[in-house]
């Protein structure tokens, strides 16, 4: 690898920040149950501690995304402790995620619910979450709605859209000037006939209607298999409406597998679109990189370290694309030359340069190995085993 390549890799890593999901450290599963891990995190302190390990080992994860009901059960009263946790574990509270899918009142939706009582309950939860974000010093409030229907005719889709417009715009008024509202779309699950915010276009229109601080969040798992995600990313960039990503991987649907485990070239192509936007416009793309995964079989912390190191590699490979040569090849319809610009970068082994960057930063050259030798897993397994393995999980 040339000297300039090493510089490009180091520069890319110096700016790469990937937010970790608190729920990625907890025992999660599928509708067919969850396989309990003795070392899984339950308390917010344990989640900060585990995230702190990943950041200390990788150098790329300074914030942890919080889900209000799962992490801040006492609402505002849970916020003051965040400063202590940040100081102790070296990671800060990141995006705040309200929960519109767990409470029984949301059977027929939240903002899309025909019952005005339920819509206003969801609205109050949103305003509380925005307030929590202000007090926690979090910039982003990240909204995902499970709202939709399971049978044709059972929902008035346009009427529900009007309720979403009203609620999102009213919530937007509560944002502090520097805050953002990220609107996440998903085509299906748990709704299996229609989902109110089903694709990027619906999310874009609702975000635009809500206000200037509302952007679209792209969860890579929230697309039909044949969809070209990087084209959606290119369009959202062109519209100035791309606010963030939830990275994960999938073979079929919203599988929430670890990033790059199934299609690493997909993530590379997404990073490439973003970096090309920056290269062409000279503007840094203001995009939040977040992980959103569910580690049902892999060790939670190992899966997270693996995810971040793979993201580091793919981001560095995308940074190595010779964009000047690519632009020339595109302009002259030299298809093979153009494609080779991406393939050459993707097939470049950036791992030695990444190891150099880690050592230069005083980080472990091999984070996963360092974690395995740290004894941290053995310690938390001792501390958490009895509590974690006493809970029974069953589908029905
Ligand atoms: C929905 C989703 C959303 C989170 C949840 C944990 O599928 O991607 O971003 O709230 O997963
Ligand atoms: Mn998501």
mmCIF file of C-alpha atoms and ligand atoms in Angstrom:
data_model
loop_
_atom_site.group_PDB
_atom_site.id
_atom_site.type_symbol
_atom_site.label_atom_id
_atom_site.label_comp_id
_atom_site.label_asym_id
_atom_site.label_seq_id
_atom_site.Cartn_x
_atom_site.Cartn_y
_atom_site.Cartn_z
ATOM 1 C CA UNK A 1 0.000 0.000 0.000
ATOM 2 C CA UNK A 2 1.411 3.402 -0.976
ATOM 3 C CA UNK A 3 2.194 6.135 1.539
ATOM 4 C CA UNK A 4 -0.708 8.224 0.238
ATOM 5 C CA UNK A 5 -3.020 5.269 0.725
ATOM 6 C CA UNK A 6 -1.942 5.037 4.387
ATOM 7 C CA UNK A 7 -2.676 8.756 4.771
ATOM 8 C CA UNK A 8 -6.102 8.331 3.173
ATOM 9 C CA UNK A 9 -6.824 5.418 5.525
ATOM 10 C CA UNK A 10 -5.675 7.373 8.589
ATOM 11 C CA UNK A 11 -7.723 10.423 7.570
ATOM 12 C CA UNK A 12 -10.811 8.260 7.013
ATOM 13 C CA UNK A 13 -10.436 6.598 10.418
ATOM 14 C CA UNK A 14 -9.804 9.918 12.171
ATOM 15 C CA UNK A 15 -13.260 11.120 11.106
ATOM 16 C CA UNK A 16 -15.217 7.820 11.314
ATOM 17 C CA UNK A 17 -17.702 7.716 14.220
ATOM 18 C CA UNK A 18 -20.137 4.818 14.542
ATOM 19 C CA UNK A 19 -22.838 4.937 17.219
ATOM 20 C CA UNK A 20 -23.574 1.682 19.045
ATOM 21 C CA UNK A 21 -27.145 0.577 19.912
ATOM 22 C CA UNK A 22 -27.659 -0.069 23.639
ATOM 23 C CA UNK A 23 -30.023 -2.900 22.668
ATOM 24 C CA UNK A 24 -27.199 -4.654 20.787
ATOM 25 C CA UNK A 25 -25.696 -5.587 24.176
ATOM 26 C CA UNK A 26 -28.970 -6.962 25.606
ATOM 27 C CA UNK A 27 -30.601 -10.366 25.234
ATOM 28 C CA UNK A 28 -32.773 -10.017 22.106
ATOM 29 C CA UNK A 29 -34.299 -12.646 19.878
ATOM 30 C CA UNK A 30 -36.890 -13.340 17.263
ATOM 31 C CA UNK A 31 -40.587 -14.041 17.658
ATOM 32 C CA UNK A 32 -39.605 -17.643 18.165
ATOM 33 C CA UNK A 33 -37.814 -16.758 21.364
ATOM 34 C CA UNK A 34 -34.409 -15.580 22.546
ATOM 35 C CA UNK A 35 -31.326 -17.599 23.516
ATOM 36 C CA UNK A 36 -30.119 -16.068 26.775
ATOM 37 C CA UNK A 37 -26.467 -15.117 27.132
ATOM 38 C CA UNK A 38 -25.093 -15.017 30.710
ATOM 39 C CA UNK A 39 -22.966 -11.912 29.967
ATOM 40 C CA UNK A 40 -25.743 -9.880 28.317
ATOM 41 C CA UNK A 41 -26.337 -6.340 29.557
ATOM 42 C CA UNK A 42 -29.593 -5.398 31.231
ATOM 43 C CA UNK A 43 -28.974 -2.146 33.106
ATOM 44 C CA UNK A 44 -28.008 1.087 31.376
ATOM 45 C CA UNK A 45 -24.745 1.013 33.387
ATOM 46 C CA UNK A 46 -23.892 -2.390 31.922
ATOM 47 C CA UNK A 47 -24.722 -1.122 28.411
ATOM 48 C CA UNK A 48 -22.437 1.933 28.881
ATOM 49 C CA UNK A 49 -19.736 -0.354 30.295
ATOM 50 C CA UNK A 50 -19.889 -2.732 27.319
ATOM 51 C CA UNK A 51 -20.025 0.135 24.811
ATOM 52 C CA UNK A 52 -17.045 1.661 26.615
ATOM 53 C CA UNK A 53 -15.104 -1.538 25.974
ATOM 54 C CA UNK A 54 -15.864 -1.424 22.245
ATOM 55 C CA UNK A 55 -14.859 2.255 22.010
ATOM 56 C CA UNK A 56 -11.677 1.729 24.047
ATOM 57 C CA UNK A 57 -10.679 -1.116 21.722
ATOM 58 C CA UNK A 58 -11.711 0.363 18.335
ATOM 59 C CA UNK A 59 -11.477 4.139 18.839
ATOM 60 C CA UNK A 60 -14.529 4.736 16.612
ATOM 61 C CA UNK A 61 -17.635 4.566 18.862
ATOM 62 C CA UNK A 62 -17.874 7.651 21.158
ATOM 63 C CA UNK A 63 -21.682 7.477 21.532
ATOM 64 C CA UNK A 64 -24.391 4.949 22.426
ATOM 65 C CA UNK A 65 -27.956 5.119 21.079
ATOM 66 C CA UNK A 66 -30.604 4.887 23.813
ATOM 67 C CA UNK A 67 -34.125 3.511 23.553
ATOM 68 C CA UNK A 68 -36.293 5.458 25.986
ATOM 69 C CA UNK A 69 -38.402 2.628 27.440
ATOM 70 C CA UNK A 70 -35.538 0.143 27.549
ATOM 71 C CA UNK A 71 -32.809 2.461 28.876
ATOM 72 C CA UNK A 72 -34.522 5.432 30.548
ATOM 73 C CA UNK A 73 -37.489 3.800 32.280
ATOM 74 C CA UNK A 74 -37.865 6.769 34.662
ATOM 75 C CA UNK A 75 -37.897 9.284 31.802
ATOM 76 C CA UNK A 76 -36.423 12.642 32.868
ATOM 77 C CA UNK A 77 -35.356 11.174 36.217
ATOM 78 C CA UNK A 78 -33.069 8.713 34.401
ATOM 79 C CA UNK A 79 -31.162 11.508 32.646
ATOM 80 C CA UNK A 80 -28.981 12.978 35.430
ATOM 81 C CA UNK A 81 -27.150 9.638 35.827
ATOM 82 C CA UNK A 82 -26.041 9.742 32.168
ATOM 83 C CA UNK A 83 -23.288 12.237 32.937
ATOM 84 C CA UNK A 84 -21.833 9.884 35.567
ATOM 85 C CA UNK A 85 -21.987 6.939 33.162
ATOM 86 C CA UNK A 86 -20.319 8.927 30.372
ATOM 87 C CA UNK A 87 -17.513 10.027 32.695
ATOM 88 C CA UNK A 88 -16.985 6.479 34.010
ATOM 89 C CA UNK A 89 -17.141 4.547 30.727
ATOM 90 C CA UNK A 90 -15.896 7.091 28.161
ATOM 91 C CA UNK A 91 -18.921 7.094 25.856
ATOM 92 C CA UNK A 92 -21.690 9.705 25.616
ATOM 93 C CA UNK A 93 -25.435 9.372 25.137
ATOM 94 C CA UNK A 94 -26.217 9.509 21.429
ATOM 95 C CA UNK A 95 -29.507 9.402 19.555
ATOM 96 C CA UNK A 96 -32.664 9.104 21.640
ATOM 97 C CA UNK A 97 -35.206 6.567 20.344
ATOM 98 C CA UNK A 98 -38.821 6.882 21.497
ATOM 99 C CA UNK A 99 -40.783 3.590 21.561
ATOM 100 C CA UNK A 100 -44.072 3.471 19.596
ATOM 101 C CA UNK A 101 -44.409 -0.323 19.419
ATOM 102 C CA UNK A 102 -44.194 -1.900 22.880
ATOM 103 C CA UNK A 103 -47.145 -0.410 24.739
ATOM 104 C CA UNK A 104 -50.498 -2.251 24.384
ATOM 105 C CA UNK A 105 -52.187 1.027 23.391
ATOM 106 C CA UNK A 106 -50.308 0.893 20.070
ATOM 107 C CA UNK A 107 -52.191 -2.195 18.752
ATOM 108 C CA UNK A 108 -53.675 -0.121 15.929
ATOM 109 C CA UNK A 109 -50.786 2.306 15.703
ATOM 110 C CA UNK A 110 -49.413 5.396 17.390
ATOM 111 C CA UNK A 111 -49.513 8.584 15.238
ATOM 112 C CA UNK A 112 -51.619 6.562 12.781
ATOM 113 C CA UNK A 113 -54.121 5.328 15.357
ATOM 114 C CA UNK A 114 -57.785 6.273 14.762
ATOM 115 C CA UNK A 115 -58.108 6.872 18.529
ATOM 116 C CA UNK A 116 -57.105 10.506 19.274
ATOM 117 C CA UNK A 117 -56.225 9.501 22.846
ATOM 118 C CA UNK A 118 -53.583 7.126 21.551
ATOM 119 C CA UNK A 119 -52.223 9.696 19.077
ATOM 120 C CA UNK A 120 -51.837 12.239 21.839
ATOM 121 C CA UNK A 121 -50.193 9.669 24.131
ATOM 122 C CA UNK A 122 -47.659 8.961 21.361
ATOM 123 C CA UNK A 123 -47.216 12.699 20.875
ATOM 124 C CA UNK A 124 -46.534 13.257 24.582
ATOM 125 C CA UNK A 125 -43.955 10.428 24.492
ATOM 126 C CA UNK A 126 -42.278 12.130 21.528
ATOM 127 C CA UNK A 127 -42.131 15.531 23.250
ATOM 128 C CA UNK A 128 -40.770 13.857 26.412
ATOM 129 C CA UNK A 129 -38.112 12.094 24.307
ATOM 130 C CA UNK A 130 -37.112 15.396 22.671
ATOM 131 C CA UNK A 131 -36.845 16.932 26.143
ATOM 132 C CA UNK A 132 -34.766 13.984 27.364
ATOM 133 C CA UNK A 133 -32.457 14.472 24.373
ATOM 134 C CA UNK A 134 -32.021 18.159 25.258
ATOM 135 C CA UNK A 135 -31.091 17.326 28.862
ATOM 136 C CA UNK A 136 -28.787 14.495 27.781
ATOM 137 C CA UNK A 137 -27.033 16.730 25.252
ATOM 138 C CA UNK A 138 -28.163 14.455 22.411
ATOM 139 C CA UNK A 139 -28.589 15.999 18.964
ATOM 140 C CA UNK A 140 -30.752 13.366 17.275
ATOM 141 C CA UNK A 141 -34.188 12.050 18.135
ATOM 142 C CA UNK A 142 -34.637 8.940 15.999
ATOM 143 C CA UNK A 143 -38.231 7.947 15.175
ATOM 144 C CA UNK A 144 -39.332 4.523 13.940
ATOM 145 C CA UNK A 145 -43.036 3.669 13.764
ATOM 146 C CA UNK A 146 -44.331 0.075 13.583
ATOM 147 C CA UNK A 147 -47.659 1.601 12.485
ATOM 148 C CA UNK A 148 -49.570 -0.086 9.666
ATOM 149 C CA UNK A 149 -52.202 -2.761 9.041
ATOM 150 C CA UNK A 150 -52.441 -6.463 8.289
ATOM 151 C CA UNK A 151 -55.514 -6.676 6.070
ATOM 152 C CA UNK A 152 -56.746 -4.758 2.974
ATOM 153 C CA UNK A 153 -59.446 -2.244 3.843
ATOM 154 C CA UNK A 154 -58.704 -2.286 7.569
ATOM 155 C CA UNK A 155 -56.943 1.125 7.497
ATOM 156 C CA UNK A 156 -57.552 4.498 5.804
ATOM 157 C CA UNK A 157 -54.016 5.039 4.510
ATOM 158 C CA UNK A 158 -54.464 8.713 3.475
ATOM 159 C CA UNK A 159 -56.193 9.622 6.731
ATOM 160 C CA UNK A 160 -53.309 8.033 8.713
ATOM 161 C CA UNK A 161 -50.825 9.992 6.590
ATOM 162 C CA UNK A 162 -52.614 13.221 7.570
ATOM 163 C CA UNK A 163 -52.305 12.290 11.291
ATOM 164 C CA UNK A 164 -48.586 11.554 10.825
ATOM 165 C CA UNK A 165 -48.090 14.924 9.124
ATOM 166 C CA UNK A 166 -49.869 16.745 11.983
ATOM 167 C CA UNK A 167 -48.019 14.900 14.756
ATOM 168 C CA UNK A 168 -44.537 15.099 13.197
ATOM 169 C CA UNK A 169 -44.881 18.797 12.401
ATOM 170 C CA UNK A 170 -46.153 19.537 15.929
ATOM 171 C CA UNK A 171 -43.279 17.531 17.428
ATOM 172 C CA UNK A 172 -40.767 19.341 15.216
ATOM 173 C CA UNK A 173 -41.752 22.611 16.918
ATOM 174 C CA UNK A 174 -40.302 21.240 20.178
ATOM 175 C CA UNK A 175 -36.806 20.663 18.770
ATOM 176 C CA UNK A 176 -33.953 22.869 19.982
ATOM 177 C CA UNK A 177 -32.227 24.742 17.095
ATOM 178 C CA UNK A 178 -29.319 22.262 16.897
ATOM 179 C CA UNK A 179 -31.456 19.147 17.237
ATOM 180 C CA UNK A 180 -32.635 16.858 14.428
ATOM 181 C CA UNK A 181 -35.566 14.534 14.007
ATOM 182 C CA UNK A 182 -34.657 11.407 12.029
ATOM 183 C CA UNK A 183 -37.565 9.610 10.331
ATOM 184 C CA UNK A 184 -36.896 5.898 9.744
ATOM 185 C CA UNK A 185 -38.867 3.936 7.141
ATOM 186 C CA UNK A 186 -39.513 0.186 6.901
ATOM 187 C CA UNK A 187 -41.548 -1.688 4.249
ATOM 188 C CA UNK A 188 -43.062 -4.325 6.561
ATOM 189 C CA UNK A 189 -42.886 -6.112 9.997
ATOM 190 C CA UNK A 190 -44.604 -6.070 12.340
ATOM 191 C CA UNK A 191 -47.325 -4.866 9.919
ATOM 192 C CA UNK A 192 -47.783 -7.214 7.001
ATOM 193 C CA UNK A 193 -50.254 -5.430 4.664
ATOM 194 C CA UNK A 194 -49.219 -1.755 4.770
ATOM 195 C CA UNK A 195 -46.721 0.206 6.871
ATOM 196 C CA UNK A 196 -47.458 3.925 7.205
ATOM 197 C CA UNK A 197 -43.837 5.001 6.640
ATOM 198 C CA UNK A 198 -42.991 2.230 4.163
ATOM 199 C CA UNK A 199 -40.194 3.643 2.036
ATOM 200 C CA UNK A 200 -37.704 6.475 1.529
ATOM 201 C CA UNK A 201 -40.164 8.619 -0.434
ATOM 202 C CA UNK A 202 -42.810 8.532 2.282
ATOM 203 C CA UNK A 203 -40.190 9.305 4.933
ATOM 204 C CA UNK A 204 -38.791 12.175 2.817
ATOM 205 C CA UNK A 205 -42.221 13.762 2.250
ATOM 206 C CA UNK A 206 -43.179 13.469 5.925
ATOM 207 C CA UNK A 207 -39.802 14.837 7.067
ATOM 208 C CA UNK A 208 -40.020 17.738 4.620
ATOM 209 C CA UNK A 209 -43.531 18.496 5.776
ATOM 210 C CA UNK A 210 -42.460 18.365 9.451
ATOM 211 C CA UNK A 211 -39.745 21.010 9.128
ATOM 212 C CA UNK A 212 -36.151 21.847 8.226
ATOM 213 C CA UNK A 213 -34.624 19.871 11.095
ATOM 214 C CA UNK A 214 -36.257 16.611 10.030
ATOM 215 C CA UNK A 215 -34.206 14.188 7.926
ATOM 216 C CA UNK A 216 -34.517 10.597 6.693
ATOM 217 C CA UNK A 217 -32.837 7.631 8.418
ATOM 218 C CA UNK A 218 -31.849 4.699 6.191
ATOM 219 C CA UNK A 219 -31.814 1.323 7.956
ATOM 220 C CA UNK A 220 -30.040 -0.970 5.496
ATOM 221 C CA UNK A 221 -32.290 -3.861 6.572
ATOM 222 C CA UNK A 222 -35.465 -1.982 5.678
ATOM 223 C CA UNK A 223 -35.491 -2.641 1.929
ATOM 224 C CA UNK A 224 -36.833 -5.275 -0.416
ATOM 225 C CA UNK A 225 -34.029 -7.603 -1.520
ATOM 226 C CA UNK A 226 -33.953 -6.202 -5.083
ATOM 227 C CA UNK A 227 -33.841 -2.524 -4.057
ATOM 228 C CA UNK A 228 -30.758 -0.469 -4.915
ATOM 229 C CA UNK A 229 -30.015 1.111 -1.508
ATOM 230 C CA UNK A 230 -27.087 3.248 -2.702
ATOM 231 C CA UNK A 231 -29.356 4.823 -5.341
ATOM 232 C CA UNK A 232 -31.776 5.800 -2.552
ATOM 233 C CA UNK A 233 -28.778 7.192 -0.647
ATOM 234 C CA UNK A 234 -27.699 9.200 -3.722
ATOM 235 C CA UNK A 235 -31.193 10.688 -4.087
ATOM 236 C CA UNK A 236 -31.480 11.565 -0.390
ATOM 237 C CA UNK A 237 -28.038 13.215 -0.561
ATOM 238 C CA UNK A 238 -29.108 15.175 -3.631
ATOM 239 C CA UNK A 239 -32.235 16.307 -1.737
ATOM 240 C CA UNK A 240 -30.193 17.246 1.357
ATOM 241 C CA UNK A 241 -32.453 14.917 3.302
ATOM 242 C CA UNK A 242 -30.108 12.108 4.408
ATOM 243 C CA UNK A 243 -29.733 12.320 8.186
ATOM 244 C CA UNK A 244 -28.371 8.939 9.197
ATOM 245 C CA UNK A 245 -27.921 5.223 8.797
ATOM 246 C CA UNK A 246 -28.780 2.148 10.835
ATOM 247 C CA UNK A 247 -26.193 -0.314 9.542
ATOM 248 C CA UNK A 248 -26.645 -4.089 9.681
ATOM 249 C CA UNK A 249 -26.779 -6.910 7.129
ATOM 250 C CA UNK A 250 -29.422 -9.311 5.889
ATOM 251 C CA UNK A 251 -29.960 -12.325 3.625
ATOM 252 C CA UNK A 252 -33.731 -12.058 3.379
ATOM 253 C CA UNK A 253 -35.551 -9.289 5.315
ATOM 254 C CA UNK A 254 -34.834 -7.175 8.423
ATOM 255 C CA UNK A 255 -32.501 -9.880 9.709
ATOM 256 C CA UNK A 256 -30.346 -7.427 11.735
ATOM 257 C CA UNK A 257 -27.196 -9.491 11.123
ATOM 258 C CA UNK A 258 -23.721 -8.039 11.638
ATOM 259 C CA UNK A 259 -22.605 -5.471 9.066
ATOM 260 C CA UNK A 260 -20.751 -6.912 6.080
ATOM 261 C CA UNK A 261 -21.491 -10.520 7.067
ATOM 262 C CA UNK A 262 -23.607 -11.195 3.945
ATOM 263 C CA UNK A 263 -22.855 -8.396 1.420
ATOM 264 C CA UNK A 264 -19.822 -6.243 2.326
ATOM 265 C CA UNK A 265 -19.774 -4.741 -1.199
ATOM 266 C CA UNK A 266 -23.273 -3.283 -0.435
ATOM 267 C CA UNK A 267 -21.956 -1.238 2.486
ATOM 268 C CA UNK A 268 -18.889 -0.258 0.421
ATOM 269 C CA UNK A 269 -21.173 1.061 -2.345
ATOM 270 C CA UNK A 270 -23.172 3.089 0.216
ATOM 271 C CA UNK A 271 -19.992 4.612 1.698
ATOM 272 C CA UNK A 272 -18.809 5.283 -1.872
ATOM 273 C CA UNK A 273 -21.960 7.278 -2.719
ATOM 274 C CA UNK A 274 -21.543 9.370 0.407
ATOM 275 C CA UNK A 275 -17.815 10.039 -0.104
ATOM 276 C CA UNK A 276 -18.369 10.869 -3.787
ATOM 277 C CA UNK A 277 -21.051 13.402 -2.747
ATOM 278 C CA UNK A 278 -18.481 15.026 -0.454
ATOM 279 C CA UNK A 279 -15.782 14.930 -3.152
ATOM 280 C CA UNK A 280 -18.058 16.556 -5.724
ATOM 281 C CA UNK A 281 -19.653 19.159 -3.446
ATOM 282 C CA UNK A 282 -16.723 19.786 -1.122
ATOM 283 C CA UNK A 283 -19.334 19.685 1.680
ATOM 284 C CA UNK A 284 -18.945 17.221 4.562
ATOM 285 C CA UNK A 285 -22.092 15.061 4.542
ATOM 286 C CA UNK A 286 -23.762 15.586 7.948
ATOM 287 C CA UNK A 287 -24.796 11.950 8.409
ATOM 288 C CA UNK A 288 -25.060 9.941 11.635
ATOM 289 C CA UNK A 289 -23.554 6.448 11.333
ATOM 290 C CA UNK A 290 -25.310 4.065 13.732
ATOM 291 C CA UNK A 291 -25.388 0.325 14.135
ATOM 292 C CA UNK A 292 -28.780 -1.343 14.577
ATOM 293 C CA UNK A 293 -28.351 -5.076 15.051
ATOM 294 C CA UNK A 294 -29.728 -7.906 17.157
ATOM 295 C CA UNK A 295 -27.092 -10.406 18.239
ATOM 296 C CA UNK A 296 -29.087 -13.575 18.872
ATOM 297 C CA UNK A 297 -26.289 -16.145 18.490
ATOM 298 C CA UNK A 298 -22.932 -14.273 18.473
ATOM 299 C CA UNK A 299 -21.429 -12.968 21.697
ATOM 300 C CA UNK A 300 -22.845 -9.447 21.949
ATOM 301 C CA UNK A 301 -19.598 -7.511 22.533
ATOM 302 C CA UNK A 302 -17.571 -9.607 20.088
ATOM 303 C CA UNK A 303 -20.272 -9.067 17.443
ATOM 304 C CA UNK A 304 -20.089 -5.327 18.051
ATOM 305 C CA UNK A 305 -16.248 -5.238 17.830
ATOM 306 C CA UNK A 306 -16.406 -7.324 14.635
ATOM 307 C CA UNK A 307 -19.029 -4.943 13.213
ATOM 308 C CA UNK A 308 -16.977 -1.831 13.923
ATOM 309 C CA UNK A 309 -13.727 -3.284 12.548
ATOM 310 C CA UNK A 310 -15.509 -4.391 9.359
ATOM 311 C CA UNK A 311 -17.085 -0.919 9.050
ATOM 312 C CA UNK A 312 -13.612 0.632 9.490
ATOM 313 C CA UNK A 313 -12.268 -1.564 6.683
ATOM 314 C CA UNK A 314 -15.153 -0.879 4.284
ATOM 315 C CA UNK A 315 -15.085 2.877 4.956
ATOM 316 C CA UNK A 316 -11.330 2.969 4.283
ATOM 317 C CA UNK A 317 -11.699 0.946 1.075
ATOM 318 C CA UNK A 318 -14.394 3.405 -0.099
ATOM 319 C CA UNK A 319 -12.057 6.310 0.737
ATOM 320 C CA UNK A 320 -9.459 4.788 -1.607
ATOM 321 C CA UNK A 321 -11.614 5.026 -4.750
ATOM 322 C CA UNK A 322 -9.783 7.200 -7.317
ATOM 323 C CA UNK A 323 -12.696 9.583 -7.868
ATOM 324 C CA UNK A 324 -10.939 11.731 -10.475
ATOM 325 C CA UNK A 325 -10.237 8.657 -12.635
ATOM 326 C CA UNK A 326 -13.778 7.463 -12.001
ATOM 327 C CA UNK A 327 -15.313 10.761 -13.125
ATOM 328 C CA UNK A 328 -13.198 10.662 -16.311
ATOM 329 C CA UNK A 329 -14.241 7.068 -17.045
ATOM 330 C CA UNK A 330 -17.925 7.881 -16.383
ATOM 331 C CA UNK A 331 -17.787 10.935 -18.649
ATOM 332 C CA UNK A 332 -16.274 8.846 -21.445
ATOM 333 C CA UNK A 333 -18.658 5.885 -20.786
ATOM 334 C CA UNK A 334 -15.605 3.678 -20.159
ATOM 335 C CA UNK A 335 -17.732 1.260 -18.150
ATOM 336 C CA UNK A 336 -15.016 -1.289 -17.378
ATOM 337 C CA UNK A 337 -12.540 1.422 -16.257
ATOM 338 C CA UNK A 338 -15.236 3.015 -14.117
ATOM 339 C CA UNK A 339 -16.224 -0.233 -12.421
ATOM 340 C CA UNK A 340 -12.570 -1.137 -11.904
ATOM 341 C CA UNK A 341 -12.089 2.058 -9.894
ATOM 342 C CA UNK A 342 -14.493 0.624 -7.302
ATOM 343 C CA UNK A 343 -13.249 -2.956 -7.566
ATOM 344 C CA UNK A 344 -9.588 -1.933 -7.176
ATOM 345 C CA UNK A 345 -10.411 -0.008 -4.000
ATOM 346 C CA UNK A 346 -12.666 -2.765 -2.649
ATOM 347 C CA UNK A 347 -9.994 -5.410 -3.193
ATOM 348 C CA UNK A 348 -7.281 -3.326 -1.502
ATOM 349 C CA UNK A 349 -6.134 -4.861 1.795
ATOM 350 C CA UNK A 350 -6.389 -1.903 4.161
ATOM 351 C CA UNK A 351 -5.854 -3.970 7.315
ATOM 352 C CA UNK A 352 -2.081 -3.264 7.682
ATOM 353 C CA UNK A 353 -2.715 0.522 7.433
ATOM 354 C CA UNK A 354 -5.598 0.253 9.900
ATOM 355 C CA UNK A 355 -3.370 -1.629 12.343
ATOM 356 C CA UNK A 356 -0.746 1.136 11.947
ATOM 357 C CA UNK A 357 -3.421 3.768 12.709
ATOM 358 C CA UNK A 358 -4.547 1.844 15.811
ATOM 359 C CA UNK A 359 -1.014 1.478 17.196
ATOM 360 C CA UNK A 360 -0.342 5.149 16.468
ATOM 361 C CA UNK A 361 -3.509 5.961 18.481
ATOM 362 C CA UNK A 362 -2.389 3.718 21.352
ATOM 363 C CA UNK A 363 -5.151 1.242 20.497
ATOM 364 C CA UNK A 364 -4.836 -2.558 20.259
ATOM 365 C CA UNK A 365 -3.663 -3.621 16.780
ATOM 366 C CA UNK A 366 -6.258 -6.450 16.919
ATOM 367 C CA UNK A 367 -9.292 -5.306 18.964
ATOM 368 C CA UNK A 368 -11.075 -8.680 18.986
ATOM 369 C CA UNK A 369 -8.009 -10.501 20.243
ATOM 370 C CA UNK A 370 -7.350 -7.804 22.832
ATOM 371 C CA UNK A 371 -10.932 -8.187 24.045
ATOM 372 C CA UNK A 372 -10.556 -11.967 24.343
ATOM 373 C CA UNK A 373 -7.353 -11.544 26.344
ATOM 374 C CA UNK A 374 -8.799 -8.743 28.547
ATOM 375 C CA UNK A 375 -10.779 -11.004 30.889
ATOM 376 C CA UNK A 376 -13.675 -8.533 30.646
ATOM 377 C CA UNK A 377 -16.076 -11.200 29.329
ATOM 378 C CA UNK A 378 -15.190 -13.636 32.114
ATOM 379 C CA UNK A 379 -15.746 -10.894 34.707
ATOM 380 C CA UNK A 380 -19.160 -9.755 33.461
ATOM 381 C CA UNK A 381 -20.250 -13.374 32.976
ATOM 382 C CA UNK A 382 -19.563 -13.993 36.673
ATOM 383 C CA UNK A 383 -21.390 -10.798 37.659
ATOM 384 C CA UNK A 384 -24.458 -11.229 35.441
ATOM 385 C CA UNK A 385 -24.896 -15.024 35.005
ATOM 386 C CA UNK A 386 -27.402 -15.865 37.715
ATOM 387 C CA UNK A 387 -29.615 -12.877 36.963
ATOM 388 C CA UNK A 388 -29.601 -13.427 33.199
ATOM 389 C CA UNK A 389 -30.082 -17.173 33.200
ATOM 390 C CA UNK A 390 -33.003 -17.054 35.636
ATOM 391 C CA UNK A 391 -35.368 -15.393 33.147
ATOM 392 C CA UNK A 392 -37.446 -17.749 30.970
ATOM 393 C CA UNK A 393 -38.146 -16.663 27.334
ATOM 394 C CA UNK A 394 -40.843 -18.333 25.280
ATOM 395 C CA UNK A 395 -42.789 -17.431 22.107
ATOM 396 C CA UNK A 396 -46.309 -18.061 23.400
HETATM 397 C C1 LIG B 1 -37.036 -1.378 13.640
HETATM 398 C C2 LIG B 1 -35.690 -0.858 14.094
HETATM 399 C C3 LIG B 1 -35.728 0.497 14.743
HETATM 400 C C4 LIG B 1 -35.419 0.251 16.202
HETATM 401 C C5 LIG B 1 -35.597 -1.190 16.355
HETATM 402 C C6 LIG B 1 -34.789 -1.774 17.473
HETATM 403 O O1 LIG B 1 -36.877 -2.556 12.901
HETATM 404 O O2 LIG B 1 -34.817 -0.906 13.025
HETATM 405 O O3 LIG B 1 -34.679 1.295 14.319
HETATM 406 O O4 LIG B 1 -36.134 1.021 17.040
HETATM 407 O O5 LIG B 1 -35.217 -1.740 15.115
HETATM 408 MN MN1 LIG B 2 -33.328 0.600 12.700
#
